[in-house]
Coordinates of C-alpha atoms in Angstrom, one line a residue:
M16 CA 80.9 -22.3 -81.5
L17 CA 79.9 -18.9 -80.2
G18 CA 76.5 -17.8 -78.8
D19 CA 75.1 -14.4 -78.1
L20 CA 77.6 -11.5 -77.8
G21 CA 80.3 -13.8 -79.1
Q22 CA 80.5 -15.8 -76.0
P23 CA 80.9 -19.6 -76.1
Y24 CA 77.8 -21.7 -75.7
P25 CA 77.7 -23.1 -72.2
P26 CA 78.2 -26.9 -72.2
F27 CA 75.4 -29.1 -71.1
S28 CA 76.6 -31.3 -68.2
R29 CA 74.7 -34.5 -68.9
T30 CA 72.9 -36.4 -71.6
S31 CA 69.5 -38.0 -71.0
S32 CA 69.8 -41.7 -70.2
E33 CA 66.4 -42.3 -71.8
F34 CA 66.5 -40.1 -74.9
W35 CA 70.0 -40.1 -76.4
F36 CA 69.7 -42.1 -79.6
D37 CA 72.8 -43.0 -81.6
D38 CA 70.8 -42.3 -84.8
G39 CA 69.2 -39.1 -83.5
S40 CA 69.4 -36.2 -85.8
I41 CA 69.0 -33.2 -83.4
I42 CA 70.1 -32.4 -79.9
I43 CA 67.6 -30.5 -77.7
V44 CA 69.1 -28.9 -74.7
C45 CA 67.0 -27.8 -71.7
G46 CA 68.9 -26.5 -68.7
D47 CA 71.9 -28.7 -68.3
T48 CA 70.5 -31.7 -70.1
G49 CA 70.8 -32.8 -73.7
Y50 CA 68.3 -35.0 -75.5
R51 CA 69.4 -36.5 -78.8
V52 CA 66.2 -37.3 -80.7
H53 CA 64.8 -37.4 -84.2
K54 CA 63.8 -34.4 -86.2
G55 CA 61.1 -36.5 -88.0
V56 CA 59.4 -37.4 -84.7
L57 CA 59.3 -33.8 -83.6
A58 CA 58.2 -32.4 -87.0
F59 CA 55.5 -35.0 -87.4
N60 CA 53.9 -34.1 -84.1
S61 CA 54.6 -30.4 -83.7
A62 CA 53.8 -27.6 -86.2
V63 CA 56.4 -25.4 -84.6
F64 CA 59.2 -27.8 -85.0
K65 CA 58.0 -28.7 -88.5
D66 CA 58.3 -25.0 -89.5
M67 CA 61.6 -24.6 -87.7
F68 CA 63.2 -27.5 -89.6
A69 CA 61.6 -26.5 -92.9
H70 CA 63.1 -23.0 -92.8
G71 CA 66.3 -23.8 -90.9
D72 CA 69.1 -21.2 -90.7
A73 CA 70.2 -19.4 -93.8
D74 CA 73.8 -19.6 -92.6
P75 CA 74.6 -23.1 -91.5
S76 CA 77.8 -21.8 -89.8
C77 CA 75.6 -20.1 -87.2
N78 CA 74.3 -23.4 -86.0
E79 CA 75.8 -25.0 -82.9
M80 CA 76.8 -28.6 -83.9
L81 CA 77.8 -31.7 -81.9
D82 CA 78.6 -35.1 -83.4
G83 CA 77.0 -34.0 -86.7
C84 CA 73.8 -32.9 -85.1
V85 CA 72.4 -29.4 -84.8
V86 CA 72.0 -28.3 -81.2
V87 CA 68.8 -26.5 -80.3
R88 CA 68.7 -24.8 -76.9
L89 CA 65.3 -24.1 -75.4
D90 CA 64.4 -22.2 -72.3
D91 CA 62.1 -25.0 -71.0
E92 CA 62.6 -27.0 -67.8
S93 CA 64.5 -30.2 -68.4
D94 CA 61.9 -32.2 -66.5
D95 CA 59.0 -30.8 -68.7
M96 CA 60.9 -31.9 -71.8
L97 CA 61.6 -35.3 -70.4
K98 CA 57.8 -35.8 -69.8
L99 CA 57.0 -34.5 -73.3
L100 CA 59.4 -36.9 -75.0
R101 CA 58.1 -39.8 -73.0
A102 CA 54.6 -39.0 -74.2
L103 CA 55.8 -38.8 -77.8
Y104 CA 58.0 -41.9 -77.8
S105 CA 56.3 -44.2 -75.3
R106 CA 52.5 -44.7 -75.8
K107 CA 52.4 -47.1 -72.9
W108 CA 53.9 -44.6 -70.5
V109 CA 50.9 -42.3 -70.7
L110 CA 48.2 -45.0 -70.3
M111 CA 46.3 -45.1 -67.1
L112 CA 46.1 -48.1 -64.7
F113 CA 42.6 -47.7 -63.4
L114 CA 39.5 -49.4 -64.6
P115 CA 37.2 -46.6 -65.7
P116 CA 33.4 -46.8 -65.7
P117 CA 31.7 -47.9 -69.0
D118 CA 30.7 -44.4 -70.0
I119 CA 34.3 -43.2 -69.7
L120 CA 35.7 -46.4 -71.3
K121 CA 33.9 -45.4 -74.5
T122 CA 36.0 -42.3 -74.9
R123 CA 38.7 -42.1 -77.5
C124 CA 40.9 -40.3 -75.0
R125 CA 43.9 -42.6 -74.4
F126 CA 44.6 -40.9 -71.1
A127 CA 41.3 -42.4 -69.8
R128 CA 41.8 -45.9 -71.1
G129 CA 45.0 -46.9 -69.3
K130 CA 45.8 -47.9 -65.7
T131 CA 47.3 -44.9 -64.0
V132 CA 45.6 -41.6 -63.0
I133 CA 47.5 -38.7 -64.7
T134 CA 48.5 -36.2 -62.1
F135 CA 48.0 -32.4 -62.4
E136 CA 51.8 -32.0 -62.2
L137 CA 52.1 -34.1 -65.3
L138 CA 49.2 -32.4 -67.0
N139 CA 50.8 -29.1 -66.4
S140 CA 54.1 -30.1 -67.9
L141 CA 52.5 -31.7 -71.0
L142 CA 50.0 -28.8 -71.5
K143 CA 52.8 -26.2 -71.2
L144 CA 54.9 -27.7 -73.9
S145 CA 52.2 -29.1 -76.2
T146 CA 50.6 -25.7 -76.2
K147 CA 53.9 -23.8 -76.7
Y148 CA 55.1 -26.0 -79.5
A149 CA 51.8 -26.9 -81.1
F150 CA 51.8 -30.6 -80.4
D151 CA 48.2 -30.5 -81.4
E152 CA 47.2 -34.2 -81.1
L153 CA 48.8 -34.6 -77.7
R154 CA 47.2 -31.3 -76.5
S155 CA 43.7 -32.4 -77.7
E156 CA 44.0 -35.6 -75.7
L157 CA 45.0 -33.7 -72.6
V158 CA 42.1 -31.2 -73.1
E159 CA 39.6 -34.1 -73.5
H160 CA 40.9 -35.6 -70.3
L161 CA 40.4 -32.4 -68.4
I162 CA 36.9 -32.0 -69.8
L163 CA 36.0 -35.4 -68.3
M164 CA 36.9 -34.0 -64.9
F165 CA 35.3 -30.6 -65.5
P166 CA 32.3 -31.2 -67.8
S167 CA 30.4 -28.3 -69.2
E168 CA 27.0 -30.0 -69.0
R169 CA 25.2 -29.9 -65.7
A170 CA 23.9 -33.5 -66.1
D171 CA 27.4 -34.8 -66.6
Y172 CA 28.7 -32.9 -63.6
A173 CA 25.8 -34.1 -61.4
Q174 CA 26.5 -37.8 -62.3
D175 CA 30.0 -37.4 -61.2
K176 CA 31.3 -39.8 -63.8
A177 CA 34.9 -38.7 -63.6
R178 CA 35.7 -39.3 -59.9
T179 CA 37.7 -42.4 -60.7
I180 CA 40.2 -40.4 -62.8
L181 CA 40.9 -37.7 -60.2
P182 CA 44.5 -37.7 -59.1
A183 CA 45.8 -37.2 -55.6
D184 CA 46.9 -33.7 -56.5
Y185 CA 43.5 -32.8 -57.9
D186 CA 42.9 -29.0 -57.4
P187 CA 40.2 -27.0 -59.2
A188 CA 42.1 -23.8 -58.5
I189 CA 44.9 -25.2 -60.7
A190 CA 42.4 -26.2 -63.3
V191 CA 41.2 -22.6 -63.4
E192 CA 44.8 -21.6 -64.2
F193 CA 44.9 -24.4 -66.8
G194 CA 41.9 -22.9 -68.5
I195 CA 43.3 -19.4 -68.5
S196 CA 47.0 -20.1 -69.2
Y197 CA 46.4 -22.8 -71.8
N198 CA 43.3 -21.4 -73.4
I199 CA 40.9 -24.2 -72.4
P200 CA 37.6 -22.2 -71.8
A201 CA 35.5 -25.4 -71.7
I202 CA 36.7 -26.3 -68.2
T203 CA 36.7 -22.9 -66.5
P204 CA 33.1 -22.6 -65.5
T205 CA 33.0 -25.9 -63.6
A206 CA 36.5 -25.4 -62.2
C207 CA 35.6 -21.9 -60.9
F208 CA 32.3 -23.3 -59.5
E209 CA 34.3 -25.8 -57.4
V210 CA 36.7 -23.2 -56.2
A211 CA 33.8 -21.0 -55.2
L212 CA 32.6 -23.7 -52.9
W213 CA 35.8 -23.6 -50.9
S214 CA 35.8 -22.0 -47.5
L215 CA 37.8 -18.8 -47.4
P216 CA 40.5 -20.2 -45.0
K217 CA 41.1 -22.9 -47.6
L218 CA 41.1 -20.4 -50.4
L219 CA 43.7 -18.2 -48.6
D220 CA 45.7 -21.2 -47.4
E221 CA 49.4 -20.7 -48.4
G222 CA 49.3 -24.3 -49.6
S223 CA 46.4 -23.9 -52.0
G224 CA 46.7 -24.3 -55.7
F225 CA 46.5 -20.5 -56.1
I226 CA 50.1 -20.0 -55.0
H227 CA 51.6 -22.7 -57.2
L228 CA 51.2 -20.8 -60.4
S229 CA 52.2 -17.4 -61.8
T230 CA 49.0 -15.5 -61.0
A231 CA 48.6 -16.9 -57.5
P232 CA 50.0 -14.0 -55.6
Q233 CA 47.6 -11.6 -57.3
V234 CA 44.6 -13.6 -56.4
S235 CA 45.8 -14.2 -52.8
N236 CA 46.8 -10.6 -52.2
T237 CA 43.6 -9.3 -53.6
L238 CA 41.5 -11.4 -51.2
K239 CA 43.7 -10.6 -48.2
W240 CA 43.6 -6.9 -48.9
F241 CA 39.8 -6.8 -49.3
F242 CA 38.9 -8.8 -46.2
A243 CA 41.6 -7.1 -44.0
D244 CA 40.5 -3.6 -45.1
E245 CA 36.7 -4.1 -44.8
P246 CA 35.7 -6.7 -42.2
G247 CA 32.2 -7.9 -42.2
V248 CA 29.9 -10.7 -43.3
Y249 CA 30.3 -11.7 -46.9
V250 CA 28.1 -13.9 -49.0
L251 CA 29.1 -15.2 -52.4
R252 CA 26.2 -16.6 -54.4
I253 CA 26.8 -18.3 -57.7
A254 CA 23.8 -19.4 -59.9
Y255 CA 25.1 -22.2 -62.0
D256 CA 22.6 -23.4 -64.6
G257 CA 19.8 -22.8 -62.1
V258 CA 21.5 -24.3 -59.1
E259 CA 22.5 -21.7 -56.5
K260 CA 25.2 -22.1 -53.9
D261 CA 25.9 -19.7 -51.1
I262 CA 29.2 -19.3 -49.3
R263 CA 29.8 -17.2 -46.2
W264 CA 32.7 -15.5 -44.4
E265 CA 32.1 -13.5 -41.2
D266 CA 33.9 -11.0 -39.0
P267 CA 32.0 -9.8 -35.9
K268 CA 33.7 -6.3 -36.1
A269 CA 31.6 -5.3 -39.1
E270 CA 30.3 -1.7 -39.2
V271 CA 29.0 -1.2 -42.7
C272 CA 27.1 -3.2 -45.2
G273 CA 26.4 -3.1 -48.9
P274 CA 26.6 -5.0 -52.2
R275 CA 30.1 -5.5 -53.7
G276 CA 30.8 -6.6 -57.2
G277 CA 33.1 -9.6 -57.7
E278 CA 35.5 -8.5 -60.4
G279 CA 37.9 -6.7 -58.1
M280 CA 37.8 -9.3 -55.4
F281 CA 38.2 -12.6 -57.3
P282 CA 39.5 -11.4 -60.6
H283 CA 40.4 -14.9 -61.9
L284 CA 37.2 -16.5 -60.6
Y285 CA 35.1 -13.8 -62.1
N286 CA 36.9 -13.7 -65.5
G287 CA 36.8 -17.5 -65.7
L288 CA 33.1 -17.6 -65.1
K289 CA 32.5 -15.0 -67.8
L290 CA 34.0 -17.4 -70.3
G291 CA 30.9 -19.7 -69.8
K292 CA 27.9 -19.5 -72.0
N293 CA 24.6 -20.2 -70.2
E294 CA 25.9 -22.2 -67.3
V295 CA 26.9 -19.3 -65.0
E296 CA 24.0 -16.9 -64.5
S297 CA 25.4 -14.6 -61.8
V298 CA 28.3 -14.0 -59.5
V299 CA 27.5 -11.7 -56.6
F300 CA 29.3 -10.7 -53.4
W301 CA 27.3 -9.2 -50.5
K302 CA 28.7 -7.6 -47.3
N303 CA 26.4 -7.1 -44.4
E304 CA 26.8 -6.0 -40.8
G305 CA 24.2 -8.4 -39.7
G306 CA 24.3 -12.2 -39.8
F307 CA 24.3 -14.6 -42.7
D308 CA 20.5 -15.0 -42.7
E309 CA 20.0 -11.2 -42.9
A310 CA 22.4 -11.0 -45.8
L311 CA 20.4 -13.7 -47.6
Q312 CA 17.2 -11.8 -46.9
K313 CA 18.6 -8.8 -48.8
A314 CA 19.6 -11.0 -51.7
E315 CA 16.7 -9.6 -53.7
G316 CA 18.6 -6.4 -54.1
W317 CA 21.8 -8.1 -55.4
L318 CA 23.2 -6.8 -58.6
V319 CA 23.9 -9.4 -61.2
Y320 CA 27.3 -8.9 -62.9

């Protein structure tokens, strides 16, 4: 069978040991791995696959076939597809091992009723494909799980109910990217708030969550450019539902002072905060040649963006 430009389809070098069913009706190929699974399972859970199978190809001869199954080649990572299929076929696999507090135990979210904390790495894989292929039920459960970690209500955040479900790779910077990349605005205000409380060395650390995702270099480079070009004392104040937090960064070589708007400095932080409703009241950056206290004394003149 020929692919684009009349060239033969490249063979996949291995079949999945977990997901190669003798009665499978479709072969999904990601990278060098083939998965022989069931059209019905995919169509039942995914609106995209349902439409794909309903319309099919007008010319069956155009389809790549193997052992009587249509072969569908996707540009997704093999590891991401493996995790998605595990979530679809094995309900036990996605349950968590921890014992949640009573308030969380009442949730309908199955990711918060099991015995293992779901990692951000796994969340990213599942969110990526459940969003792309409209696995709506799975995506809704993932979003509900994230909202437990990043609640939109101040009272819920203050009670810190979700600490027991935080994974070892918990990173609010990555959660900001989840909110932006996967259209989950409910988590962005709290995630941005937590990132804003980081020290600048941590924020600029090459190992931080900012550099793990596609937009990371833009954020990191913007910060480095700004602080390298205009040394001084900077104060970031965020008013979050009436609770104000101030963060400082200082350079003794400061020569000028003045208020600076946040959009050009922290584009993702600023845009994420704008997605909030009433929780985030202001985001202000202040540069001052004096000390931190002097900068705070001039806070009355800060412009609210």
